[in-house]
PDB file of C-alpha atoms in Angstrom:
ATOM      1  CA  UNK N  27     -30.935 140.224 120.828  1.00 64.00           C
ATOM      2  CA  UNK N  28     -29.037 137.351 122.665  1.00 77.00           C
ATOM      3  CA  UNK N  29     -26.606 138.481 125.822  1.00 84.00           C
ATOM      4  CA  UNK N  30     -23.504 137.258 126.235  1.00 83.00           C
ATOM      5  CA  UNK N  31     -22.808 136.482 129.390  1.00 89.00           C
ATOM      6  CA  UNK N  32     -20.408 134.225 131.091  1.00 88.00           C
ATOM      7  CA  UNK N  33     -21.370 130.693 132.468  1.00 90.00           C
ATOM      8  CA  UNK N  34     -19.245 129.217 135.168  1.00 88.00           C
ATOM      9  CA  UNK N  35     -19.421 126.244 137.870  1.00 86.00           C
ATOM     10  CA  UNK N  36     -17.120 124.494 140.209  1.00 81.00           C
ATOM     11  CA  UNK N  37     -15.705 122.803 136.835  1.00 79.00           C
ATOM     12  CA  UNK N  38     -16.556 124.677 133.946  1.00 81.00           C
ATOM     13  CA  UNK N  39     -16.387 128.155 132.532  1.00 80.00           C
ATOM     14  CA  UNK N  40     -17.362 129.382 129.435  1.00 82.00           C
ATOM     15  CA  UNK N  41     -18.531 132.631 127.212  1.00 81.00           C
ATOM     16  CA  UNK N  42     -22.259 131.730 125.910  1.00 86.00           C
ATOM     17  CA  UNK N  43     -24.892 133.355 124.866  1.00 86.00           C
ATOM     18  CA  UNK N  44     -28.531 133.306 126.012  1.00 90.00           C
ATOM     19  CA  UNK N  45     -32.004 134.939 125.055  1.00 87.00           C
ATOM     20  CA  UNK N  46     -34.194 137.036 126.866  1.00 86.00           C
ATOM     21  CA  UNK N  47     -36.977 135.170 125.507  1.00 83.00           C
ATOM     22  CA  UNK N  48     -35.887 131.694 127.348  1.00 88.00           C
ATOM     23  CA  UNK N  49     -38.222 130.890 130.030  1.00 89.00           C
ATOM     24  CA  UNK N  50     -35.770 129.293 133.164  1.00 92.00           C
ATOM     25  CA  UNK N  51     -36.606 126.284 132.574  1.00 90.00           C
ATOM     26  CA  UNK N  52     -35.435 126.451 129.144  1.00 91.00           C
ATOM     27  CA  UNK N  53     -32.199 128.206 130.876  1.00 93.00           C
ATOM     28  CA  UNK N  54     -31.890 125.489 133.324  1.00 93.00           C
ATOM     29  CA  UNK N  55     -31.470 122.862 130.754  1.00 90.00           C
ATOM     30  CA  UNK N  56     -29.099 124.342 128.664  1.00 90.00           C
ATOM     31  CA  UNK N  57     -27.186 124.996 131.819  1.00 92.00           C
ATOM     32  CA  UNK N  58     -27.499 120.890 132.588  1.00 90.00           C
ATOM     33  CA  UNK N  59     -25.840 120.770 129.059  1.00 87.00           C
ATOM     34  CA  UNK N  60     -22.949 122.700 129.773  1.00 87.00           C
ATOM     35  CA  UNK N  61     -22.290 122.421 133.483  1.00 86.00           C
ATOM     36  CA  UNK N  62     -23.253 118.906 133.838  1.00 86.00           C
ATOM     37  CA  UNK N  63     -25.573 119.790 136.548  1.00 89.00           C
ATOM     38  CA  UNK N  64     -28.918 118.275 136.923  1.00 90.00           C
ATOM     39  CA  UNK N  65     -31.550 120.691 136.441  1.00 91.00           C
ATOM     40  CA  UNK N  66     -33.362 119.683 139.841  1.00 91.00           C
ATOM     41  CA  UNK N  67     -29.982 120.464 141.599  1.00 92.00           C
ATOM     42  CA  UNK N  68     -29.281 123.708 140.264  1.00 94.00           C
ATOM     43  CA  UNK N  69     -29.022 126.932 142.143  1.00 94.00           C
ATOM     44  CA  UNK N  70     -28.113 129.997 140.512  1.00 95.00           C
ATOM     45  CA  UNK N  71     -25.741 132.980 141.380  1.00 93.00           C
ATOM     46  CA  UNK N  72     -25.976 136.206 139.276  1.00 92.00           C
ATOM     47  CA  UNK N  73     -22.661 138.330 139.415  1.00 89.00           C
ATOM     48  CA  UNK N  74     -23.678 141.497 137.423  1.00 86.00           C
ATOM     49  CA  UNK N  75     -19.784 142.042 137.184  1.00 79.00           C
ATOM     50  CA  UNK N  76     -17.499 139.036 135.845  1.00 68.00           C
ATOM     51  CA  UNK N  77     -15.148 139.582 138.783  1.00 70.00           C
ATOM     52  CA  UNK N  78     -17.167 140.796 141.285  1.00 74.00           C
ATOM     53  CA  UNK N  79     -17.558 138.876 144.669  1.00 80.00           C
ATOM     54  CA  UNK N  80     -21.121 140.447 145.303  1.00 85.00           C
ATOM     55  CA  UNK N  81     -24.178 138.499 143.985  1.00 88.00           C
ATOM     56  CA  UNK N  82     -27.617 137.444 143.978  1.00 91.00           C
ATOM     57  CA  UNK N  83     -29.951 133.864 144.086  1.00 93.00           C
ATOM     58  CA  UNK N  84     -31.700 134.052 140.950  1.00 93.00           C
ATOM     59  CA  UNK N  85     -32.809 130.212 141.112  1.00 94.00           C
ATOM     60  CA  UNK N  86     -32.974 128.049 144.198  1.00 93.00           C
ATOM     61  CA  UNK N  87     -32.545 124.324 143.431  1.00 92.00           C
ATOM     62  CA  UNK N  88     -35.752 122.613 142.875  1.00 88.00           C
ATOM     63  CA  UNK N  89     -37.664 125.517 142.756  1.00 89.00           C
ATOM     64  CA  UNK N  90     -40.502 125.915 140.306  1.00 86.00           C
ATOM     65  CA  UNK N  91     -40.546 129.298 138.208  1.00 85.00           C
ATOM     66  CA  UNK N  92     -42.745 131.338 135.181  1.00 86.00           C
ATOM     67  CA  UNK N  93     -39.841 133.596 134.737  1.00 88.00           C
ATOM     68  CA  UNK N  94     -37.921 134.520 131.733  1.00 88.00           C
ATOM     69  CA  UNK N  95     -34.014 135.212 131.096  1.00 90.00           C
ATOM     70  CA  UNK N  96     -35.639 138.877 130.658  1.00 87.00           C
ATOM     71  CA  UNK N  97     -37.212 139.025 134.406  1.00 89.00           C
ATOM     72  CA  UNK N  98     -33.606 138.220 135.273  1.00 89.00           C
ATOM     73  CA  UNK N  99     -32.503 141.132 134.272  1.00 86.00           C
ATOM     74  CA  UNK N 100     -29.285 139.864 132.975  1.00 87.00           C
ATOM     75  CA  UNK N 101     -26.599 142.199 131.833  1.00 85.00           C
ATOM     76  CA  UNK N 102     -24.200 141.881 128.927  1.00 82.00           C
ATOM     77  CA  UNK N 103     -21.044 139.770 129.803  1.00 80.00           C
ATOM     78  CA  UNK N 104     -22.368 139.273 133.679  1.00 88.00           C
ATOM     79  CA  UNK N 105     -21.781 135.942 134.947  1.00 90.00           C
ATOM     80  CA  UNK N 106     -23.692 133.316 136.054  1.00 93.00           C
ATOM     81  CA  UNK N 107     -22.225 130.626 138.325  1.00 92.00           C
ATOM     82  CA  UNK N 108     -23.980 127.026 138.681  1.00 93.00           C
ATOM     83  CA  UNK N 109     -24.194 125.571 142.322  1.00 92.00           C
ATOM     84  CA  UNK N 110     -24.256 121.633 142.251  1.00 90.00           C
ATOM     85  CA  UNK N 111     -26.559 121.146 145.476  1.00 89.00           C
ATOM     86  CA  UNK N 112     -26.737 117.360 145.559  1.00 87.00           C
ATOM     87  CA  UNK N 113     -25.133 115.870 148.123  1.00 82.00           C
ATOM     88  CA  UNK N 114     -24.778 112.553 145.956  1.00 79.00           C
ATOM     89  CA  UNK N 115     -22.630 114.889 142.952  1.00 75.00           C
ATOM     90  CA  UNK N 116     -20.176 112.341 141.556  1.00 69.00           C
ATOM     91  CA  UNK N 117     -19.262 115.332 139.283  1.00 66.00           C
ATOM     92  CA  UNK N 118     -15.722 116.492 140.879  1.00 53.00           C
ATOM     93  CA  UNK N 119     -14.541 112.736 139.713  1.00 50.00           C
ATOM     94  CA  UNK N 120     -15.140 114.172 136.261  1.00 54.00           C
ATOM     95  CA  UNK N 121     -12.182 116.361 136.009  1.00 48.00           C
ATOM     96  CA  UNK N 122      -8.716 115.075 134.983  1.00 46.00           C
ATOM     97  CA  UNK N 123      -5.494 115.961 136.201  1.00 45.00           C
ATOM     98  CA  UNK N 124      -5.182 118.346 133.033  1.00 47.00           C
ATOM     99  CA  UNK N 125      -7.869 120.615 134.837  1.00 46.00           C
ATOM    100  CA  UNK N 126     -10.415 119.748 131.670  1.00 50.00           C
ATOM    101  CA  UNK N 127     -14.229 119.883 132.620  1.00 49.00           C
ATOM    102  CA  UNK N 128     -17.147 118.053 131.812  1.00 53.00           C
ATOM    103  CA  UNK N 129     -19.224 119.192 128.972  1.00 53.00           C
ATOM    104  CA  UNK N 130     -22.018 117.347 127.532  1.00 56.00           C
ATOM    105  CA  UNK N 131     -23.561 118.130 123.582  1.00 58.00           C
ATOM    106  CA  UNK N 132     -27.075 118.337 123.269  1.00 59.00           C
ATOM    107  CA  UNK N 133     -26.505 114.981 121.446  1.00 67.00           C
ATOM    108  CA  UNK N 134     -25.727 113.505 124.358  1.00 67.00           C
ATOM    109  CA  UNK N 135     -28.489 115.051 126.893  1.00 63.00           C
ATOM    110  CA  UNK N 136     -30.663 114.049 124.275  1.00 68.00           C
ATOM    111  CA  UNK N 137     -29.922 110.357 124.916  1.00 72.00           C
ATOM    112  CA  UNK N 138     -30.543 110.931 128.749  1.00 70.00           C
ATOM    113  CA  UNK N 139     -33.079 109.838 131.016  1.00 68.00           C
ATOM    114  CA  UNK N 140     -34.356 110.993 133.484  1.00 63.00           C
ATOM    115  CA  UNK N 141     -34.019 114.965 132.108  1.00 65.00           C
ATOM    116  CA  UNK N 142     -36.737 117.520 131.640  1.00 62.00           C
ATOM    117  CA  UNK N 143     -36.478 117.076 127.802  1.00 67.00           C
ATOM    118  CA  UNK N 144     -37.231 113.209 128.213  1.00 73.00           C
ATOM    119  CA  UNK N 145     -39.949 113.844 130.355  1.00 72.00           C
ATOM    120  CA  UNK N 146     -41.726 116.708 128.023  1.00 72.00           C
ATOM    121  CA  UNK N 147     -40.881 114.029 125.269  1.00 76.00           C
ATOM    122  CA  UNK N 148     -43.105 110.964 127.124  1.00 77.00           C
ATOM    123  CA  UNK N 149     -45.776 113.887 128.072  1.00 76.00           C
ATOM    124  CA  UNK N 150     -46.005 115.458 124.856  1.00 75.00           C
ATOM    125  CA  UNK N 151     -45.121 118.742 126.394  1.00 69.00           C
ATOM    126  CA  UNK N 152     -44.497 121.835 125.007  1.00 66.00           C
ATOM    127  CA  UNK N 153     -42.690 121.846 121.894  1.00 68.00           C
ATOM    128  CA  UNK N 154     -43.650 117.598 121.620  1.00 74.00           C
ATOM    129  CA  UNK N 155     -47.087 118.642 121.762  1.00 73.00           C
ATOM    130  CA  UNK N 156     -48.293 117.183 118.243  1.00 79.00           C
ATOM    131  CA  UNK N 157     -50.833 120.845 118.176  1.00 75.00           C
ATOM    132  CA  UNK N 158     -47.995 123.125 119.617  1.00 70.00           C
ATOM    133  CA  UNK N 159     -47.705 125.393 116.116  1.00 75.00           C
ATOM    134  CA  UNK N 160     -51.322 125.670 116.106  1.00 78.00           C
ATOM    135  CA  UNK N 161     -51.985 126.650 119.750  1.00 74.00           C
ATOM    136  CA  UNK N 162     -48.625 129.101 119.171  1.00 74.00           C
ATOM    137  CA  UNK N 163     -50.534 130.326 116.470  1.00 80.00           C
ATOM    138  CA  UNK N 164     -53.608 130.907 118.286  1.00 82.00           C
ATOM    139  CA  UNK N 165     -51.849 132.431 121.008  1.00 80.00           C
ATOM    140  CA  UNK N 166     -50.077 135.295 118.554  1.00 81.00           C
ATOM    141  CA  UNK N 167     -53.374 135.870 116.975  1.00 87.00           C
ATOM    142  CA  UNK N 168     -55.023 136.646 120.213  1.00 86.00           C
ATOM    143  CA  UNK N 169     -51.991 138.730 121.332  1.00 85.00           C
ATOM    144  CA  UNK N 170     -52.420 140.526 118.736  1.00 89.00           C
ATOM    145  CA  UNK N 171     -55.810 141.327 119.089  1.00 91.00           C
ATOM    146  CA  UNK N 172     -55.939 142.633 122.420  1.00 91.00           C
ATOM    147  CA  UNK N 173     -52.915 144.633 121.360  1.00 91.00           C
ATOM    148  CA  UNK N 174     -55.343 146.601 118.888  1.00 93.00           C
ATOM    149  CA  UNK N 175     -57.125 148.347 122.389  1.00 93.00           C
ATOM    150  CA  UNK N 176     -53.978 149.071 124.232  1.00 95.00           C
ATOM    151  CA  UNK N 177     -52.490 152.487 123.543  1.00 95.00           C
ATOM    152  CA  UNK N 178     -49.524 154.058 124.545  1.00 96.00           C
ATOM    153  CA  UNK N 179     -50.299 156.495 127.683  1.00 96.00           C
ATOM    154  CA  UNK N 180     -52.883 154.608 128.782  1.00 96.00           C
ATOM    155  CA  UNK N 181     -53.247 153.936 132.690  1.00 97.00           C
ATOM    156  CA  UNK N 182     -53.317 149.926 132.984  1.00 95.00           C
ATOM    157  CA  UNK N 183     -52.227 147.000 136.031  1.00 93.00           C
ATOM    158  CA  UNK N 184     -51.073 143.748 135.678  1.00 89.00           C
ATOM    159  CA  UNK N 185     -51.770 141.382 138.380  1.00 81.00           C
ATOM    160  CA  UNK N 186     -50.012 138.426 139.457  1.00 68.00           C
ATOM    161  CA  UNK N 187     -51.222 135.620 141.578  1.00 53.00           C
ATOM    162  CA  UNK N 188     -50.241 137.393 144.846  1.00 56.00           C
ATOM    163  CA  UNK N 189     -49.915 141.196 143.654  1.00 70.00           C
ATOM    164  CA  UNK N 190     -51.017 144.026 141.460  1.00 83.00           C
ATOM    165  CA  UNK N 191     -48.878 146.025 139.775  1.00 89.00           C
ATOM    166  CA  UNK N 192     -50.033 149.612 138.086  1.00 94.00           C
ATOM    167  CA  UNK N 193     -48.313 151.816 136.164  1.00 95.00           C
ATOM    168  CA  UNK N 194     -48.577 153.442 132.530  1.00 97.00           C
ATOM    169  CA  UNK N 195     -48.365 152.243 129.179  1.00 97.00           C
ATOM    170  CA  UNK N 196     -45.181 153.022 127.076  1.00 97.00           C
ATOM    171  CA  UNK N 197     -44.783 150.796 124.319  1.00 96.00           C
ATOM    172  CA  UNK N 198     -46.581 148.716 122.380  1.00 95.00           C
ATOM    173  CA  UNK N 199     -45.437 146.469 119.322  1.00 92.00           C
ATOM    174  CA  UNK N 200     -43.041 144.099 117.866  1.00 90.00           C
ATOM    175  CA  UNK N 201     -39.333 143.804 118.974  1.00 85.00           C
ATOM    176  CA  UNK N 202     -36.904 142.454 116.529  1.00 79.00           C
ATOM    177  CA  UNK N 203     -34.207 141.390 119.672  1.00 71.00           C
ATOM    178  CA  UNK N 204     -37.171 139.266 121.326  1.00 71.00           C
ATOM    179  CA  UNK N 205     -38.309 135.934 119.053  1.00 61.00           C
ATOM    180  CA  UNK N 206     -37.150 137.885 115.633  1.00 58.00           C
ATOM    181  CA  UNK N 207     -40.121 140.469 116.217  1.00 59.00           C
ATOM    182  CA  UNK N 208     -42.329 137.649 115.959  1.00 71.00           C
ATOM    183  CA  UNK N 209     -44.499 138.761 118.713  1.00 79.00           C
ATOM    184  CA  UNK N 210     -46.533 141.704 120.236  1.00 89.00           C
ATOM    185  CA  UNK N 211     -44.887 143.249 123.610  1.00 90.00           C
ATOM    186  CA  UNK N 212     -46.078 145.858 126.019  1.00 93.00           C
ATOM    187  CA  UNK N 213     -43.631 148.196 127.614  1.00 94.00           C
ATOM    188  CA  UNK N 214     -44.445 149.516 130.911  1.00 95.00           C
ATOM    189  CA  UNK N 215     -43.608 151.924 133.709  1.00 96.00           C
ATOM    190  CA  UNK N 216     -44.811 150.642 137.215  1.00 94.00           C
ATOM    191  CA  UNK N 217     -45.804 153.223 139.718  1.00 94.00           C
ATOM    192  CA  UNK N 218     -43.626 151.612 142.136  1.00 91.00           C
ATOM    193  CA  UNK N 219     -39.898 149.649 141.616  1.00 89.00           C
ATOM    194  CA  UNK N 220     -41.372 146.350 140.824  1.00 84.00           C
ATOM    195  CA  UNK N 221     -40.171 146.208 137.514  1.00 84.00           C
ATOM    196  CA  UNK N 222     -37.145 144.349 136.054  1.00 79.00           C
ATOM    197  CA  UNK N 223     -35.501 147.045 134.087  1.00 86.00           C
ATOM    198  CA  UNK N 224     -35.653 150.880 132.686  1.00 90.00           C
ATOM    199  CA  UNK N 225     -37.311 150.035 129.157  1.00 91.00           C
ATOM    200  CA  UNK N 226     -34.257 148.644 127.647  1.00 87.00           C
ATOM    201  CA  UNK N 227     -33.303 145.656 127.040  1.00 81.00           C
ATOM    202  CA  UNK N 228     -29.321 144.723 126.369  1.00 74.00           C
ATOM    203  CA  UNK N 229     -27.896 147.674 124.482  1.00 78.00           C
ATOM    204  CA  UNK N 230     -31.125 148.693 123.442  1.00 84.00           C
ATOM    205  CA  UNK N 231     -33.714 151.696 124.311  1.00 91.00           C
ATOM    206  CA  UNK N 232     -37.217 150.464 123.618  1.00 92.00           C
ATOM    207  CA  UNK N 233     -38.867 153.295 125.942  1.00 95.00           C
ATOM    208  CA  UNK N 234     -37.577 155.876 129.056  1.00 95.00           C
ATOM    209  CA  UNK N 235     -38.243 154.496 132.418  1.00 94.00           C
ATOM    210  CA  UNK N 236     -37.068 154.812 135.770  1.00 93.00           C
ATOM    211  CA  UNK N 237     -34.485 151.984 136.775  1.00 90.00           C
ATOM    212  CA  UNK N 238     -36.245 149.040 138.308  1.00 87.00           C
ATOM    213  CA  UNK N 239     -39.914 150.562 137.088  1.00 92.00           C
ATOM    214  CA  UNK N 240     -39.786 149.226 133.751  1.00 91.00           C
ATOM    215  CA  UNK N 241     -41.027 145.517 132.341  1.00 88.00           C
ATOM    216  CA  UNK N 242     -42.087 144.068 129.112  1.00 88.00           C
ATOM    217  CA  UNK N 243     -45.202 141.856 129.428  1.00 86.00           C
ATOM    218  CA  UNK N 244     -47.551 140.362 127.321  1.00 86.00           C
ATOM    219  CA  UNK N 245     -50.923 141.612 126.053  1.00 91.00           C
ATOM    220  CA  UNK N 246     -53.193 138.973 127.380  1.00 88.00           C
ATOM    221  CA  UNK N 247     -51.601 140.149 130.975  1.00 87.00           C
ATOM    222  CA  UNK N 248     -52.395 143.868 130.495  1.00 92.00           C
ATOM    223  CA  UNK N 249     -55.742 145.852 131.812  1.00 93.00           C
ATOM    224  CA  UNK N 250     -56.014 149.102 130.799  1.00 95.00           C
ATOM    225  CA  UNK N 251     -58.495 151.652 132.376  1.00 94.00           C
ATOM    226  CA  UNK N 252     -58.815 153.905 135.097  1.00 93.00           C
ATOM    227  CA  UNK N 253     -56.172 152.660 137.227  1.00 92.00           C
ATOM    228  CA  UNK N 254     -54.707 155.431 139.441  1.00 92.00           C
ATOM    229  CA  UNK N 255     -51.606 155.431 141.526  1.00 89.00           C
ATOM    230  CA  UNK N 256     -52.226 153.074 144.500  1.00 79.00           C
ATOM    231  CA  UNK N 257     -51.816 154.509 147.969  1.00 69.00           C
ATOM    232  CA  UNK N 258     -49.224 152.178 150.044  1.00 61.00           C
ATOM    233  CA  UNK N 259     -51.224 153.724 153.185  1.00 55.00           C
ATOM    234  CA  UNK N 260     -54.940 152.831 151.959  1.00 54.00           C
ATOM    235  CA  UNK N 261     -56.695 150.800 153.268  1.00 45.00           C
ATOM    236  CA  UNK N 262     -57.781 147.341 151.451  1.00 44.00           C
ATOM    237  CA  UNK N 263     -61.293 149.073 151.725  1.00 41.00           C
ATOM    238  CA  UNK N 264     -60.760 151.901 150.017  1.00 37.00           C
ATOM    239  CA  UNK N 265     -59.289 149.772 146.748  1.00 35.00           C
ATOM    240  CA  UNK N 266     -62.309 147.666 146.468  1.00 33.00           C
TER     241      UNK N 266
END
């Protein structure tokens, strides 16, 4: 299920809609497309409400990331507002004296240089990689396998490069709202608020969770096994 959400900058604002399933970097260039904004000089407010002044850094300029639009935790019809951080910006010459903004087509970023899509294109990155469906394909396959020995209930962690995260098991399967239902997801309820929602995602109730305990995550990034709470007062010892 896409979100609508509202995208705005110093000169442009407009009602789009994005995917949960978009990595940031995928976000980041569509953001380029509408904003004008390079992607290497894009920092990112989130304003969970339109016309709130309260907000949060979601992206710093320059700033690598592994998130997705879902890790953002984006609300329907929130806003997010597109800081131009280079100090070289020739974009405030772009407006007219009828107040109308830039706004470039993906025909048009297409035929850039010097853009993230031109440089995936030269590298054979990604979606230019000539054996992208089959390593896509490999990928669901094994997805799905490791799926088979996860069961709801279970006791499981996921770790990160600098953390571990337990918690318990509350959904596994296919979601229509994320890549048509094309893929396996597992829902789950961290011990601790380190999650990015409470096992919904938009509108929609996939499983119960606390708020801020609740993720969806891959298979291939789920352990399951005797994984009890983790004491925040143990020692590193004690959890070897």
């Amino acid at each position: 299920m896409d979100i609508p959400v509202y995208i705005t900058s110093d000169l442009t604002s407009s009602e789009r809609r994005i995917s949960p399933q978009w990595s940031v970097e995928f976000l980041l260039q569509r953001l380029e497309q509408i904003t004008g904004i390079d992607t290497k000089h894009q920092t990112l407010h989130y304003y969970p409400i339109k016309n709130s002044n309260e907000y949060s850094i979601v992206h710093e300029a320059g700033q690598a990331s592994n998130k997705t639009v879902a890790d953002l935790n984006v609300a329907f019809y929130s806003r997010i507002h597109v800081i131009d951080t280079d100090p070289n910006s020739t974009l405030a010459a772009l407006q007219d004296d009828d107040g109308h903004s830039f706004q470039l087509s993906e025909e048009e970023y297409a035929k850039r240089a010097n853009t993230v899509l031109q440089w995936k294109k030269q590298n054979s990155l990604g979606r230019f990689d000539p054996n992208f469906n089959e390593q896509q394909r490999q990928l669901k396959e094994q997805n799905e396998k490791l799926a088979e020995n996860i069961q709801v209930g279970a006791r499981c962690r996921v770790i990160n490069i600098a953390s571990e995260r337990r918690g318990q098991v509350k959904f596994v399967g296919h979601i229509k709202e994320l890549d048509d239902g094309e893929s396996v997801w597992v829902g789950i309820e961290f011990d601790e608020p380190v999650g990015k929602n409470d096992g919904s995602i938009g509108s929609l109730r996939v499983f119960e969770a606390k708020p801020n305990h609740g993720s969806f995550v891959r298979p291939k990034q789920v352990e399951v096994g005797d994984f009890p709470e983790l004491d925040p007062f143990g020692s590193d010892e004690e959890e070897l």
